[in-house]
Short mmCIF file of C-alpha atoms in Angstrom, two decimals:
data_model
loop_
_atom_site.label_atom_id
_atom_site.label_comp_id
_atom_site.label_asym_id
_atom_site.label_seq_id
_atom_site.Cartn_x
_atom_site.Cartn_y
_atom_site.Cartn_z
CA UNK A 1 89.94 47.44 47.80
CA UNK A 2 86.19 47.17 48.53
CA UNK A 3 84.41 50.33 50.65
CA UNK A 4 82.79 49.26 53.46
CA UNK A 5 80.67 50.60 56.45
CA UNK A 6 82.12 53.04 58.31
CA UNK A 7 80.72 52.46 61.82
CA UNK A 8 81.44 49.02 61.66
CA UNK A 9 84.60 49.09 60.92
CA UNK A 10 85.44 51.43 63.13
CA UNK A 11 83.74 48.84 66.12
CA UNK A 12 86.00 46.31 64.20
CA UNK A 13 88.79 48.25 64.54
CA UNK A 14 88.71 49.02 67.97
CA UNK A 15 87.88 45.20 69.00
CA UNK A 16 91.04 44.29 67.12
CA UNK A 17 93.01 46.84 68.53
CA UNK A 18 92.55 44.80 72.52
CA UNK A 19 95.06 42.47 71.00
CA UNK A 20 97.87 44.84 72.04
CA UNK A 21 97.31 44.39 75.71
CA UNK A 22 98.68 40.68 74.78
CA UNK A 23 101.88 41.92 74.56
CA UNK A 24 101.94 45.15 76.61
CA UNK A 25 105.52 44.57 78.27
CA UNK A 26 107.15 44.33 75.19
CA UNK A 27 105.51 48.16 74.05
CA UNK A 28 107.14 48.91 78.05
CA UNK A 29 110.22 47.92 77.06
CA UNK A 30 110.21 49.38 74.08
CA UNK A 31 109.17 52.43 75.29
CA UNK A 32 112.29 52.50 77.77
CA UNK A 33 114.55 51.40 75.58
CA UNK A 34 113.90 54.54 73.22
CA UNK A 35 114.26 57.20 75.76
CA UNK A 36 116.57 55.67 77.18
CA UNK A 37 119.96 57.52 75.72
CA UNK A 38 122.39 58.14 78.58
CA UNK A 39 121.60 61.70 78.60
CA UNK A 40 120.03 62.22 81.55
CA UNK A 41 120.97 58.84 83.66
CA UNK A 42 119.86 60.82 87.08
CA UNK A 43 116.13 60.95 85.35
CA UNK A 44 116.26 58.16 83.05
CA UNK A 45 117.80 55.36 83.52
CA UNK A 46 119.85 53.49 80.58
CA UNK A 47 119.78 50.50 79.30
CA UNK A 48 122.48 48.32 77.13
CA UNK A 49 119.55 46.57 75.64
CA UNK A 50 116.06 45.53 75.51
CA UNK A 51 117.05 42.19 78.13
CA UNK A 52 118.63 44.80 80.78
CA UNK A 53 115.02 46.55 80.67
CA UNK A 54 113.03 43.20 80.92
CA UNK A 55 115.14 42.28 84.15
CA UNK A 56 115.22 45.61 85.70
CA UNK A 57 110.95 45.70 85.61
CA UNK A 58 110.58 42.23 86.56
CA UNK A 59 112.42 42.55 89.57
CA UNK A 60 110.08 45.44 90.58
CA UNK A 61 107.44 42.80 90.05
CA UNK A 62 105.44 40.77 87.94
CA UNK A 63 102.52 42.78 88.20
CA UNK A 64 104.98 46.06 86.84
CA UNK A 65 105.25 44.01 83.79
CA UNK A 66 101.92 45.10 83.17
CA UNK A 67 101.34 48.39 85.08
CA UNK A 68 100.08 50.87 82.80
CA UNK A 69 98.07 48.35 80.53
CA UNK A 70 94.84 50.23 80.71
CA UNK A 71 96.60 52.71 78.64
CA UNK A 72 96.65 50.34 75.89
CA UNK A 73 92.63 51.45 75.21
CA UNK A 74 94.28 54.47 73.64
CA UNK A 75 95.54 51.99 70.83
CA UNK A 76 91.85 50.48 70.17
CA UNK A 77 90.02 54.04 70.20
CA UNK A 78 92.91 55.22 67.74
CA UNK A 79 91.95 52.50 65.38
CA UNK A 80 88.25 52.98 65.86
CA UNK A 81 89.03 56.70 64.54
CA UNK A 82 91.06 55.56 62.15
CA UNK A 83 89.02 53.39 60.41
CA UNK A 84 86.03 55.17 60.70
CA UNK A 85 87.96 58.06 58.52
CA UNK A 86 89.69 55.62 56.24
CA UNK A 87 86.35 53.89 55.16
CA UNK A 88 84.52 57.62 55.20
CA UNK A 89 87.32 58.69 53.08
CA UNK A 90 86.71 55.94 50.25
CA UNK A 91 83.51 57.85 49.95
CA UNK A 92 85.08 61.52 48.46
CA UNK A 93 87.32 60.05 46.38
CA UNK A 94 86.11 60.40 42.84
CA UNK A 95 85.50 57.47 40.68
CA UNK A 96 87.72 58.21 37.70
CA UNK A 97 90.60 58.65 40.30
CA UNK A 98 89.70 55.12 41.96
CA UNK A 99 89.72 53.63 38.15
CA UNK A 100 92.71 55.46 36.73
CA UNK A 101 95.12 55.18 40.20
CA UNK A 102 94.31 52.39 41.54
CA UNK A 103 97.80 52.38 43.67
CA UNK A 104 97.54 56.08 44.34
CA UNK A 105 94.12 55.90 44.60
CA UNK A 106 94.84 53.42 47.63
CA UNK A 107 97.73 55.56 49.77
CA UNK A 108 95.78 58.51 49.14
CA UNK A 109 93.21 57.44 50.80
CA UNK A 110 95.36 55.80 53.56
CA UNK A 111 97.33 58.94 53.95
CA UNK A 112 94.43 61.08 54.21
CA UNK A 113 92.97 59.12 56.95
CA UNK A 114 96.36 59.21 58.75
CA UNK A 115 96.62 62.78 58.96
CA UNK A 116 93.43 63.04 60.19
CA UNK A 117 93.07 60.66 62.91
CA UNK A 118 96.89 61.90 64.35
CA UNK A 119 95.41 65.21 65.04
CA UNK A 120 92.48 63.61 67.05
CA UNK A 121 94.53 61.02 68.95
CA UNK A 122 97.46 62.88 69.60
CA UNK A 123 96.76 63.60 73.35
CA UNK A 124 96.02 59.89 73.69
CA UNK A 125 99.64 59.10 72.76
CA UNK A 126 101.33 61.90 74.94
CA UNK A 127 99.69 60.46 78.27
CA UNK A 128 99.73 56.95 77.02
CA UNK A 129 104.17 57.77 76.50
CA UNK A 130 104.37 59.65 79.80
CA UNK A 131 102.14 57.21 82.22
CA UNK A 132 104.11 54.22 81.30
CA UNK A 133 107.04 55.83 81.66
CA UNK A 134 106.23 56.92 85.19
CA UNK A 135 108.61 56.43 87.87
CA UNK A 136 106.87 57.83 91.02
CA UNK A 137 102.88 57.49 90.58
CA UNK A 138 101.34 55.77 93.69
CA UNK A 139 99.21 53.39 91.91
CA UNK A 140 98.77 52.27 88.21
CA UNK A 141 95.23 53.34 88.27
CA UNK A 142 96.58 56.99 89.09
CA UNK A 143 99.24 56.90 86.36
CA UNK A 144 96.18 58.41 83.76
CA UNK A 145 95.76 61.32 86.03
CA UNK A 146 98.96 62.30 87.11
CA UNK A 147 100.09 62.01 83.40
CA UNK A 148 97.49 64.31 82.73
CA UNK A 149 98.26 66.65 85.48
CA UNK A 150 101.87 66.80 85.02
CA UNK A 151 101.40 67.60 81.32
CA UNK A 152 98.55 70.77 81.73
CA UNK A 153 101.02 71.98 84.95
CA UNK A 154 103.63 72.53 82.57
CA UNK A 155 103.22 72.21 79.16
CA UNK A 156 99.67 73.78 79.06
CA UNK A 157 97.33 72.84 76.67
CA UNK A 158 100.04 72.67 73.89
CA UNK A 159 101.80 69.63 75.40
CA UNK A 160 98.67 67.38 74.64
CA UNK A 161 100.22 68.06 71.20
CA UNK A 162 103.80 67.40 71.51
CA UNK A 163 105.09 65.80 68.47
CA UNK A 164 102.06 66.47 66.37
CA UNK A 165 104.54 67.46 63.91
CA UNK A 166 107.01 64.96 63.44
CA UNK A 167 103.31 62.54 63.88
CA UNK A 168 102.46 64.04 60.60
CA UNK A 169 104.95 62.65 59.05
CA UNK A 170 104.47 59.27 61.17
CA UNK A 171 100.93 58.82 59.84
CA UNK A 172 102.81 58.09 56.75
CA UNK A 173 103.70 54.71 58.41
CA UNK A 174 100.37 53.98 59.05
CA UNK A 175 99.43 54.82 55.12
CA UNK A 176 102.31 52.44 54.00
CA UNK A 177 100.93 50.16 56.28
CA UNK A 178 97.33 50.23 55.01
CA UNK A 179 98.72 50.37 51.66
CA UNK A 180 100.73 47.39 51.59
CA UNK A 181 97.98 45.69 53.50
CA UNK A 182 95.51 45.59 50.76
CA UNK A 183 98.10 45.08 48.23
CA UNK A 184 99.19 41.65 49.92
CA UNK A 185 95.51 40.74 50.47
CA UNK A 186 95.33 41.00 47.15
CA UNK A 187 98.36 39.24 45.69
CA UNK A 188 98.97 37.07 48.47
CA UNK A 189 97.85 33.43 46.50
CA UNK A 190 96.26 31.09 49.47
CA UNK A 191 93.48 29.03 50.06
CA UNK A 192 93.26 30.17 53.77
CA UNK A 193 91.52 33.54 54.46
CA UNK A 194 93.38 33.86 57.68
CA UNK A 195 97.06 33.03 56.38
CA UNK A 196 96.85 35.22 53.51
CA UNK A 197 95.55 37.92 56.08
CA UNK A 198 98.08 37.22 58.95
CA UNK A 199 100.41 37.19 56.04
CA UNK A 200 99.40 40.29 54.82
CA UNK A 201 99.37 42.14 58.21
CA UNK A 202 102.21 41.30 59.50
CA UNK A 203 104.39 42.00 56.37
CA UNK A 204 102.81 45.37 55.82
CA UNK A 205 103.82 46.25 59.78
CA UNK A 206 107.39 44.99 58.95
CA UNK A 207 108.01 47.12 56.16
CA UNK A 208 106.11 50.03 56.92
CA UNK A 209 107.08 50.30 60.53
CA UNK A 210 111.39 49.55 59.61
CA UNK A 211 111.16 52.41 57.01
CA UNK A 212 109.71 54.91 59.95
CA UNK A 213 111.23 53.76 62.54
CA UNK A 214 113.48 56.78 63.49
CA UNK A 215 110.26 59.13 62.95
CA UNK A 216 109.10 56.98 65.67
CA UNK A 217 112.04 57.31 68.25
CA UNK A 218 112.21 61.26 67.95
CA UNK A 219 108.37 61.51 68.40
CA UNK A 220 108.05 59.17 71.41
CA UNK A 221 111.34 61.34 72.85
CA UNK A 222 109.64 64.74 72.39
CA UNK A 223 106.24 63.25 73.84
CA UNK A 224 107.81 62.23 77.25
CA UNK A 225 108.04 64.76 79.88
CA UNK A 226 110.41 67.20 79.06
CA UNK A 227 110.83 69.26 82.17
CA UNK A 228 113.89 66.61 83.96
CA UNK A 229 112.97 67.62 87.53
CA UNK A 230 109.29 66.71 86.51
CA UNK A 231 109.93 63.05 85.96
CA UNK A 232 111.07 62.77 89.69
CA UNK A 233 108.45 64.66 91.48
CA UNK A 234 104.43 64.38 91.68
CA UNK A 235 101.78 66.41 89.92
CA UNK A 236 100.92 67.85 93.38
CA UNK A 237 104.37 69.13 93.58
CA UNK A 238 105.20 70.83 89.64
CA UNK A 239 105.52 74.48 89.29
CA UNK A 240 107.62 76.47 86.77
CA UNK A 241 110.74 75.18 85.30
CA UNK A 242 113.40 76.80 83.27
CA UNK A 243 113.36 76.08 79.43
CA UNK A 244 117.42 74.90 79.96
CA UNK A 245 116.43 71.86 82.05
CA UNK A 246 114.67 70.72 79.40
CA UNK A 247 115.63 67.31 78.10
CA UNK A 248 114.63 67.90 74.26
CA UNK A 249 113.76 71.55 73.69
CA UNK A 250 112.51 70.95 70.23
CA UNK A 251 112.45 68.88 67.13
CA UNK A 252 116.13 69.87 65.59
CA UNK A 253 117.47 69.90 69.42
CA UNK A 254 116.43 66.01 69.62
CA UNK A 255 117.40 64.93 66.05
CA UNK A 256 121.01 66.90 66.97
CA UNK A 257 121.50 65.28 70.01
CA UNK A 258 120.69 62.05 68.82
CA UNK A 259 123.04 62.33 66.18
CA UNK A 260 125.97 63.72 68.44
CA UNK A 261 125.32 61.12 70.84
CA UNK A 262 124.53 57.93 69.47
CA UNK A 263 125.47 58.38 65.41
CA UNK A 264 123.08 56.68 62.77
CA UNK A 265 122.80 53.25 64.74
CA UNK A 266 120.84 56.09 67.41
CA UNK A 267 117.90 56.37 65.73
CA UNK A 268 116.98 52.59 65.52
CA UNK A 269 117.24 51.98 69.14
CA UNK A 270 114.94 49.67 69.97
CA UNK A 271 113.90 48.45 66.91
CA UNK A 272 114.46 44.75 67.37
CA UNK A 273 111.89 44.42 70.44
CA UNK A 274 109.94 46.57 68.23
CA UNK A 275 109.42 44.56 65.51
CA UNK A 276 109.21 41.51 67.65
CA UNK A 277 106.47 42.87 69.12
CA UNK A 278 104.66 44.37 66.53
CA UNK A 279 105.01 42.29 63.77
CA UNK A 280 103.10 39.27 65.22
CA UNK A 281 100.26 41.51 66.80
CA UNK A 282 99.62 43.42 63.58
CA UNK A 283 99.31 39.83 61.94
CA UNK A 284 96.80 38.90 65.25
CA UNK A 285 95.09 42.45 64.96
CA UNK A 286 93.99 42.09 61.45
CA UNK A 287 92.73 38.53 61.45
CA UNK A 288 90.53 39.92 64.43
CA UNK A 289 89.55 42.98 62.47
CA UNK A 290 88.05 41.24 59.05
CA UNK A 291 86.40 38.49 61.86
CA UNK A 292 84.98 40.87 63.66
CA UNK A 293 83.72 42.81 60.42
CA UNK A 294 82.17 39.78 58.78
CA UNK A 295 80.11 39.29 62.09
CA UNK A 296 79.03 42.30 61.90
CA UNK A 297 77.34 42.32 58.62
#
């Protein structure tokens, strides 16, 4: 686990991290697909499966497909952060610890990084959940804004943080990932650099992301608009709303519901276009990152 420069692999970081616009419908579907829970079918529609969601965007266009893609910057400047931290991090760490633990030594440093970097993206990820799942914006470029709007209107300055909590415990999936990244890279016996670091990144994504995976579902619920006659109407046209409209009023309201209303099989909806998607652009993302890292120096 070498250390390495912290500015540039943060600019490697966020290069790699333009690889998700590749496959931006399937993070759209996926998106749908986990908020998506019968609950509210007058506000959100629902969907038997990830197919039903592909069909029912297409035939608003082909250009839907994509509506909302400039969000995916959000993913790039997260990784910039984050690896700006993680390699800073290295740094603190004291030597005996790095010698002694090498394994703990390795997800502590991940972890670390994790927490930080959630606290300073957050807001990124609430309007980056609530633009694409617009219904009613005029015009893609508009979705940023009104996401924006819609969220200070009524959730103040504390929605920019909704599901900061349960992210906590998310930015453990981003340690495992990191984790199991450089252990593969390491034990992963190939001649090819970019096999073994494919390999290596989209294995770590696999694991990491199918342990987490209902962490994910109840924070991308609680960081969609809450407020169900806000989803319908325009930022021009919020004002206050009673708390018992609200479609998740908390973190044990959401986990209870999806229990009573979906069982155990609930909190992995949408995990198959999930890992279809995210398995192959982690490998991509990687092989991008160390590429653009070794140009760099």
């Amino acid at each position: 686990m070498q250390q390495r420069s912290s500015s540039k692999s943060s600019i490697a970081g966020f290069c790699a991290g333009s690889v998700h616009i590749l496959l931006f419908p399937l993070e759209k579907i996926k998106l749908h697909m986990i908020v998506s829970d019968g609950r509210n079918k007058n506000f959100i529609p629902f969907y038997k499966n990830s197919i039903e969601v592909f069909k029912t965007i297409h035939n608003e266009g082909l250009r839907s497909l994509y509506r909302g893609c400039h969000f995916q910057l959000s993913i790039s400047i997260a990784w910039a952060v984050y690896f700006y931290i993680y390699e800073t991090m290295k740094k603190f760490q004291p030597a005996s610890f790095r010698t002694n633990n090498p394994e703990l030594y390795k997800f502590t440093v991940a972890a670390e990084s994790a927490f930080i970097s959630n606290f300073i993206i957050n807001p990124l990820m609430v309007m980056k959940t609530r633009a694409i799942l617009l219904r009613n914006s005029e015009t893609w470029f508009k979705d940023t804004i009104e996401a924006g709007i819609k969220t200070w209107k009524v959730d103040g300055i504390r929605g920019f943080w909704r599901g900061y909590l349960i992210g906590n415990i998310l930015s453990l999936n981003g340690a495992l990932t990191m984790y199991l990244y450089e252990f593969f890279k390491e034990n992963l016996h190939t001649e090819s650099d970019f096999w073994r670091t494919s390999m290596a990144g989209g294995l770590s994504k696999l694991g990491a992301s199918t342990i987490f995976f209902p962490v994910t579902l109840i924070k991308i619920r609680l960081q969609q608009e809450q407020y169900t006659e806000t989803i319908l109407k325009k930022s021009k046209e919020i004002g206050k709303f009673n708390k018992a409209y609200m479609v998740y009023e908390g973190l044990k309201h959401c986990i209870g519901e999806v229990w009573k209303t979906q069982g155990l099989l609930g909190f992995y909806r949408g995990l198959g276009i999930t890992l279809i998607k995210i398995v192959p652009t982690q490998a991509i993302f990687f092989v991008i990152y160390e590429a653009t890292y070794k140009m760099l120096t």
